[in-house]
Amino acid sequence: MVDRKRDGKPPDGKRVRRGALSMMTRAGLAATGGGPSTNQEPEGGQGGQALAAAVGQEIRSLRLSLSMAANQLAEAARLSNGMLSKIERGSATPSFTTLVSIAAALKVPVARLFASYNQQADYSLVRAGQGIAVQRRGQRAGLSYELLGHLLSGEKYIEPYLVTLTSEAADHPGFQHTGIEFMHMLEGAMVYRYADASMELRPGDTLVFDANFVHGHERLLTPTVRFLSVVFNLRT
DNA sequence: GTCTAGCAATACGGGTGCGC
DNA sequence: GCGCACCCGTATTGCTAGAC
């Protein structure tokens, strides 16, 4: 054991305190928010082990997605193959400095390594008639949105709305936003425009489309129209 | 060639004892 | 009570041998 390749030592000669990963557990969870329905971190070492395992799996997944061999990543992150192996298997809880090195080698933000752990069981329940009335960008008179729920965690999110149009609603085929939109007609009838297409929608009809193109109701055929609108999107 | 397990070196925090 | 030094336990890390 001579000429050991001691590494990652900060300029002041002191090493980063051990257990950085376990210390980050709470901080990481706190950063994700987490609504009333989200799970809490398991108490004690079990949570730390679960986090280490999740981080390790995430590192391996990212490495494989880049078609990198373990030794390539180890070299890029200035770690030994053995150490990287332990981290990927959850056998070691790397220091924050080590995680930063690995994230840099994988060309992802450090937070990305915690992504799989943060994907907790998250749900939202809104009872009938208890949706939240919200104002949306571009909203006009005669047009109301009732938010039916939301999720706080994960990279993806949805916006489920119960939309009600009345005769006061001006024609407005001009919505445009990111994501995929799902529409299901519940009541009434209307002429709906999507890009260059114009279509008549009646109860039971379902329309799914890329919301990046111009869309919106063109003309109401009944005094009141109600439909379910769900927008699927990625968190930015 | 890649990955894993075992071992040893190193560093840090906590506990303890001592002097003031 | 406070500050300091020392010791010990524990965790992190890298190297090496061996398995696949």
PDB file of C-alpha atoms in Angstrom, chain A residues 53-236:
ATOM      1  CA  ALA A  53     -29.602   2.388  -3.506  1.00  0.00           C
ATOM      2  CA  ALA A  54     -31.828   4.715  -5.501  1.00  0.00           C
ATOM      3  CA  VAL A  55     -28.958   7.059  -6.274  1.00  0.00           C
ATOM      4  CA  GLY A  56     -26.769   4.119  -7.243  1.00  0.00           C
ATOM      5  CA  GLN A  57     -29.398   2.756  -9.601  1.00  0.00           C
ATOM      6  CA  GLU A  58     -29.889   6.186 -11.106  1.00  0.00           C
ATOM      7  CA  ILE A  59     -26.150   6.551 -11.694  1.00  0.00           C
ATOM      8  CA  ARG A  60     -25.977   3.157 -13.345  1.00  0.00           C
ATOM      9  CA  SER A  61     -29.027   3.903 -15.463  1.00  0.00           C
ATOM     10  CA  LEU A  62     -27.575   7.208 -16.632  1.00  0.00           C
ATOM     11  CA  ARG A  63     -24.199   5.617 -17.295  1.00  0.00           C
ATOM     12  CA  LEU A  64     -25.727   2.851 -19.408  1.00  0.00           C
ATOM     13  CA  SER A  65     -27.888   5.331 -21.273  1.00  0.00           C
ATOM     14  CA  LEU A  66     -24.644   7.042 -22.292  1.00  0.00           C
ATOM     15  CA  SER A  67     -23.112   3.673 -23.219  1.00  0.00           C
ATOM     16  CA  MET A  68     -20.327   4.293 -20.730  1.00  0.00           C
ATOM     17  CA  ALA A  69     -18.382   1.494 -19.133  1.00  0.00           C
ATOM     18  CA  ALA A  70     -17.963   1.627 -15.386  1.00  0.00           C
ATOM     19  CA  ASN A  71     -14.258   2.321 -15.685  1.00  0.00           C
ATOM     20  CA  GLN A  72     -14.951   5.178 -18.076  1.00  0.00           C
ATOM     21  CA  LEU A  73     -17.284   6.841 -15.626  1.00  0.00           C
ATOM     22  CA  ALA A  74     -14.926   6.123 -12.743  1.00  0.00           C
ATOM     23  CA  GLU A  75     -12.087   7.746 -14.616  1.00  0.00           C
ATOM     24  CA  ALA A  76     -14.197  10.747 -15.605  1.00  0.00           C
ATOM     25  CA  ALA A  77     -15.350  11.191 -12.008  1.00  0.00           C
ATOM     26  CA  ARG A  78     -11.858  10.532 -10.664  1.00  0.00           C
ATOM     27  CA  LEU A  79     -12.982   7.529  -8.654  1.00  0.00           C
ATOM     28  CA  SER A  80     -11.728   3.983  -8.547  1.00  0.00           C
ATOM     29  CA  ASN A  81     -13.730   1.297 -10.317  1.00  0.00           C
ATOM     30  CA  GLY A  82     -14.342  -0.370  -6.995  1.00  0.00           C
ATOM     31  CA  MET A  83     -15.722   2.753  -5.435  1.00  0.00           C
ATOM     32  CA  LEU A  84     -18.040   3.395  -8.336  1.00  0.00           C
ATOM     33  CA  SER A  85     -19.216  -0.180  -8.155  1.00  0.00           C
ATOM     34  CA  LYS A  86     -20.063   0.225  -4.487  1.00  0.00           C
ATOM     35  CA  ILE A  87     -21.915   3.448  -5.123  1.00  0.00           C
ATOM     36  CA  GLU A  88     -23.951   1.935  -7.942  1.00  0.00           C
ATOM     37  CA  ARG A  89     -24.895  -1.024  -5.776  1.00  0.00           C
ATOM     38  CA  GLY A  90     -25.795   1.202  -2.862  1.00  0.00           C
ATOM     39  CA  SER A  91     -23.012  -0.272  -0.751  1.00  0.00           C
ATOM     40  CA  ALA A  92     -21.421   3.111  -0.188  1.00  0.00           C
ATOM     41  CA  THR A  93     -22.889   6.475   0.607  1.00  0.00           C
ATOM     42  CA  PRO A  94     -20.663   8.841  -1.351  1.00  0.00           C
ATOM     43  CA  SER A  95     -19.710  12.277  -0.185  1.00  0.00           C
ATOM     44  CA  PHE A  96     -21.280  15.313  -1.776  1.00  0.00           C
ATOM     45  CA  THR A  97     -18.007  16.014  -3.575  1.00  0.00           C
ATOM     46  CA  THR A  98     -18.089  12.536  -5.078  1.00  0.00           C
ATOM     47  CA  LEU A  99     -21.685  12.966  -6.192  1.00  0.00           C
ATOM     48  CA  VAL A 100     -20.830  16.271  -7.832  1.00  0.00           C
ATOM     49  CA  SER A 101     -17.962  14.586  -9.687  1.00  0.00           C
ATOM     50  CA  ILE A 102     -20.201  11.755 -10.855  1.00  0.00           C
ATOM     51  CA  ALA A 103     -22.954  14.125 -11.936  1.00  0.00           C
ATOM     52  CA  ALA A 104     -20.431  16.203 -13.846  1.00  0.00           C
ATOM     53  CA  ALA A 105     -19.055  13.091 -15.539  1.00  0.00           C
ATOM     54  CA  LEU A 106     -22.599  12.115 -16.524  1.00  0.00           C
ATOM     55  CA  LYS A 107     -23.296  15.680 -17.637  1.00  0.00           C
ATOM     56  CA  VAL A 108     -26.401  15.981 -15.478  1.00  0.00           C
ATOM     57  CA  PRO A 109     -27.316  18.197 -12.514  1.00  0.00           C
ATOM     58  CA  VAL A 110     -26.605  16.628  -9.134  1.00  0.00           C
ATOM     59  CA  ALA A 111     -30.326  16.729  -8.358  1.00  0.00           C
ATOM     60  CA  ARG A 112     -30.875  14.367 -11.276  1.00  0.00           C
ATOM     61  CA  LEU A 113     -29.187  11.603  -9.281  1.00  0.00           C
ATOM     62  CA  PHE A 114     -31.993  11.827  -6.733  1.00  0.00           C
ATOM     63  CA  ALA A 115     -34.750  11.744  -9.324  1.00  0.00           C
ATOM     64  CA  SER A 116     -35.789   8.131  -8.857  1.00  0.00           C
ATOM     65  CA  TYR A 117     -35.859   8.472  -5.068  1.00  0.00           C
ATOM     66  CA  ASN A 118     -38.045  11.533  -5.312  1.00  0.00           C
ATOM     67  CA  GLN A 119     -40.623   9.703  -7.387  1.00  0.00           C
ATOM     68  CA  GLN A 120     -42.834   8.981  -4.438  1.00  0.00           C
ATOM     69  CA  ALA A 121     -46.415   7.808  -4.444  1.00  0.00           C
ATOM     70  CA  ASP A 122     -48.175  11.066  -4.981  1.00  0.00           C
ATOM     71  CA  TYR A 123     -51.843  11.480  -5.580  1.00  0.00           C
ATOM     72  CA  SER A 124     -54.531  14.076  -5.494  1.00  0.00           C
ATOM     73  CA  LEU A 125     -58.187  13.554  -4.712  1.00  0.00           C
ATOM     74  CA  VAL A 126     -60.788  16.192  -5.426  1.00  0.00           C
ATOM     75  CA  ARG A 127     -64.329  15.365  -4.418  1.00  0.00           C
ATOM     76  CA  ALA A 128     -67.221  16.035  -6.744  1.00  0.00           C
ATOM     77  CA  GLY A 129     -67.915  19.730  -7.054  1.00  0.00           C
ATOM     78  CA  GLN A 130     -64.868  20.679  -4.991  1.00  0.00           C
ATOM     79  CA  GLY A 131     -62.510  21.572  -7.797  1.00  0.00           C
ATOM     80  CA  ILE A 132     -60.654  24.854  -7.562  1.00  0.00           C
ATOM     81  CA  ALA A 133     -61.882  27.660  -9.792  1.00  0.00           C
ATOM     82  CA  VAL A 134     -58.811  29.078 -11.503  1.00  0.00           C
ATOM     83  CA  GLN A 135     -58.013  31.861 -13.907  1.00  0.00           C
ATOM     84  CA  ARG A 136     -55.974  30.775 -16.899  1.00  0.00           C
ATOM     85  CA  ARG A 137     -53.946  32.873 -19.254  1.00  0.00           C
ATOM     86  CA  GLY A 138     -56.136  34.165 -22.053  1.00  0.00           C
ATOM     87  CA  GLN A 139     -59.307  33.322 -20.200  1.00  0.00           C
ATOM     88  CA  ARG A 140     -62.411  35.212 -21.349  1.00  0.00           C
ATOM     89  CA  ALA A 141     -65.922  35.837 -20.020  1.00  0.00           C
ATOM     90  CA  GLY A 142     -68.240  32.845 -20.247  1.00  0.00           C
ATOM     91  CA  LEU A 143     -65.335  30.469 -19.864  1.00  0.00           C
ATOM     92  CA  SER A 144     -64.558  28.848 -16.509  1.00  0.00           C
ATOM     93  CA  TYR A 145     -61.919  26.346 -15.446  1.00  0.00           C
ATOM     94  CA  GLU A 146     -62.183  24.070 -12.444  1.00  0.00           C
ATOM     95  CA  LEU A 147     -58.865  22.480 -11.490  1.00  0.00           C
ATOM     96  CA  LEU A 148     -59.475  18.849 -10.543  1.00  0.00           C
ATOM     97  CA  GLY A 149     -56.102  18.045  -9.044  1.00  0.00           C
ATOM     98  CA  HIS A 150     -52.363  18.180  -9.408  1.00  0.00           C
ATOM     99  CA  LEU A 151     -49.187  16.319  -8.506  1.00  0.00           C
ATOM    100  CA  LEU A 152     -46.257  17.915  -6.722  1.00  0.00           C
ATOM    101  CA  SER A 153     -43.449  15.535  -7.577  1.00  0.00           C
ATOM    102  CA  GLY A 154     -41.910  14.015 -10.655  1.00  0.00           C
ATOM    103  CA  GLU A 155     -40.718  15.390 -13.931  1.00  0.00           C
ATOM    104  CA  LYS A 156     -44.132  15.179 -15.517  1.00  0.00           C
ATOM    105  CA  TYR A 157     -47.304  16.924 -14.493  1.00  0.00           C
ATOM    106  CA  ILE A 158     -50.878  17.110 -15.636  1.00  0.00           C
ATOM    107  CA  GLU A 159     -53.472  19.831 -15.425  1.00  0.00           C
ATOM    108  CA  PRO A 160     -56.948  18.307 -15.318  1.00  0.00           C
ATOM    109  CA  TYR A 161     -59.698  20.877 -15.771  1.00  0.00           C
ATOM    110  CA  LEU A 162     -63.444  20.761 -15.934  1.00  0.00           C
ATOM    111  CA  VAL A 163     -64.151  23.449 -18.502  1.00  0.00           C
ATOM    112  CA  THR A 164     -67.517  25.149 -18.789  1.00  0.00           C
ATOM    113  CA  LEU A 165     -68.438  27.395 -21.706  1.00  0.00           C
ATOM    114  CA  THR A 166     -71.579  29.499 -21.765  1.00  0.00           C
ATOM    115  CA  SER A 167     -73.196  31.616 -24.446  1.00  0.00           C
ATOM    116  CA  GLU A 168     -71.239  34.596 -23.083  1.00  0.00           C
ATOM    117  CA  ALA A 169     -68.014  32.970 -24.213  1.00  0.00           C
ATOM    118  CA  ALA A 170     -66.580  34.680 -27.245  1.00  0.00           C
ATOM    119  CA  ASP A 171     -65.227  32.479 -29.989  1.00  0.00           C
ATOM    120  CA  HIS A 172     -61.607  31.878 -29.193  1.00  0.00           C
ATOM    121  CA  PRO A 173     -59.742  29.400 -31.353  1.00  0.00           C
ATOM    122  CA  GLY A 174     -56.451  30.893 -30.247  1.00  0.00           C
ATOM    123  CA  PHE A 175     -55.007  28.827 -27.385  1.00  0.00           C
ATOM    124  CA  GLN A 176     -51.447  27.652 -27.803  1.00  0.00           C
ATOM    125  CA  HIS A 177     -49.159  26.113 -25.174  1.00  0.00           C
ATOM    126  CA  THR A 178     -46.740  23.274 -24.632  1.00  0.00           C
ATOM    127  CA  GLY A 179     -47.733  19.684 -23.894  1.00  0.00           C
ATOM    128  CA  ILE A 180     -50.324  17.198 -25.002  1.00  0.00           C
ATOM    129  CA  GLU A 181     -53.997  17.952 -24.385  1.00  0.00           C
ATOM    130  CA  PHE A 182     -56.775  15.448 -23.899  1.00  0.00           C
ATOM    131  CA  MET A 183     -60.388  16.614 -24.250  1.00  0.00           C
ATOM    132  CA  HIS A 184     -63.551  14.649 -23.519  1.00  0.00           C
ATOM    133  CA  MET A 185     -66.959  16.187 -24.149  1.00  0.00           C
ATOM    134  CA  LEU A 186     -69.424  15.873 -21.276  1.00  0.00           C
ATOM    135  CA  GLU A 187     -72.294  18.157 -22.156  1.00  0.00           C
ATOM    136  CA  GLY A 188     -73.493  20.329 -25.037  1.00  0.00           C
ATOM    137  CA  ALA A 189     -71.942  20.702 -28.456  1.00  0.00           C
ATOM    138  CA  MET A 190     -69.522  23.047 -30.152  1.00  0.00           C
ATOM    139  CA  VAL A 191     -67.375  23.531 -33.183  1.00  0.00           C
ATOM    140  CA  TYR A 192     -63.738  23.198 -32.208  1.00  0.00           C
ATOM    141  CA  ARG A 193     -60.745  24.299 -34.195  1.00  0.00           C
ATOM    142  CA  TYR A 194     -57.348  22.644 -34.123  1.00  0.00           C
ATOM    143  CA  ALA A 195     -54.681  24.083 -36.416  1.00  0.00           C
ATOM    144  CA  ASP A 196     -56.344  24.094 -39.847  1.00  0.00           C
ATOM    145  CA  ALA A 197     -59.046  21.592 -38.900  1.00  0.00           C
ATOM    146  CA  SER A 198     -62.525  22.451 -37.691  1.00  0.00           C
ATOM    147  CA  MET A 199     -64.645  19.762 -36.039  1.00  0.00           C
ATOM    148  CA  GLU A 200     -67.982  19.369 -34.284  1.00  0.00           C
ATOM    149  CA  LEU A 201     -67.731  17.897 -30.790  1.00  0.00           C
ATOM    150  CA  ARG A 202     -70.593  16.299 -28.903  1.00  0.00           C
ATOM    151  CA  PRO A 203     -70.935  14.420 -25.581  1.00  0.00           C
ATOM    152  CA  GLY A 204     -68.733  11.355 -25.546  1.00  0.00           C
ATOM    153  CA  ASP A 205     -66.344  12.687 -28.175  1.00  0.00           C
ATOM    154  CA  THR A 206     -62.671  12.645 -27.277  1.00  0.00           C
ATOM    155  CA  LEU A 207     -59.969  14.745 -28.825  1.00  0.00           C
ATOM    156  CA  VAL A 208     -56.236  14.381 -28.182  1.00  0.00           C
ATOM    157  CA  PHE A 209     -53.749  16.783 -29.720  1.00  0.00           C
ATOM    158  CA  ASP A 210     -50.367  18.483 -29.529  1.00  0.00           C
ATOM    159  CA  ALA A 211     -51.166  21.759 -27.755  1.00  0.00           C
ATOM    160  CA  ASN A 212     -48.310  23.570 -29.446  1.00  0.00           C
ATOM    161  CA  PHE A 213     -50.654  24.191 -32.366  1.00  0.00           C
ATOM    162  CA  VAL A 214     -53.398  26.792 -32.216  1.00  0.00           C
ATOM    163  CA  HIS A 215     -56.637  25.411 -30.813  1.00  0.00           C
ATOM    164  CA  GLY A 216     -59.872  26.533 -29.176  1.00  0.00           C
ATOM    165  CA  HIS A 217     -63.655  26.620 -29.456  1.00  0.00           C
ATOM    166  CA  GLU A 218     -64.880  28.222 -32.635  1.00  0.00           C
ATOM    167  CA  ARG A 219     -68.637  28.279 -32.061  1.00  0.00           C
ATOM    168  CA  LEU A 220     -71.052  26.969 -29.434  1.00  0.00           C
ATOM    169  CA  LEU A 221     -73.952  24.888 -30.745  1.00  0.00           C
ATOM    170  CA  THR A 222     -75.689  24.767 -27.352  1.00  0.00           C
ATOM    171  CA  PRO A 223     -76.033  27.413 -24.595  1.00  0.00           C
ATOM    172  CA  THR A 224     -73.700  25.508 -22.326  1.00  0.00           C
ATOM    173  CA  VAL A 225     -70.789  23.225 -23.102  1.00  0.00           C
ATOM    174  CA  ARG A 226     -68.842  21.221 -20.571  1.00  0.00           C
ATOM    175  CA  PHE A 227     -65.819  19.102 -21.239  1.00  0.00           C
ATOM    176  CA  LEU A 228     -62.894  17.563 -19.462  1.00  0.00           C
ATOM    177  CA  SER A 229     -59.522  18.968 -20.482  1.00  0.00           C
ATOM    178  CA  VAL A 230     -56.277  17.352 -19.352  1.00  0.00           C
ATOM    179  CA  VAL A 231     -52.926  18.840 -20.305  1.00  0.00           C
ATOM    180  CA  PHE A 232     -49.872  16.601 -19.996  1.00  0.00           C
ATOM    181  CA  ASN A 233     -46.574  18.392 -19.751  1.00  0.00           C
ATOM    182  CA  LEU A 234     -43.013  18.210 -18.509  1.00  0.00           C
ATOM    183  CA  ARG A 235     -41.826  20.280 -15.581  1.00  0.00           C
ATOM    184  CA  THR A 236     -39.198  22.815 -16.581  1.00  0.00           C
TER     185      THR A 236
END
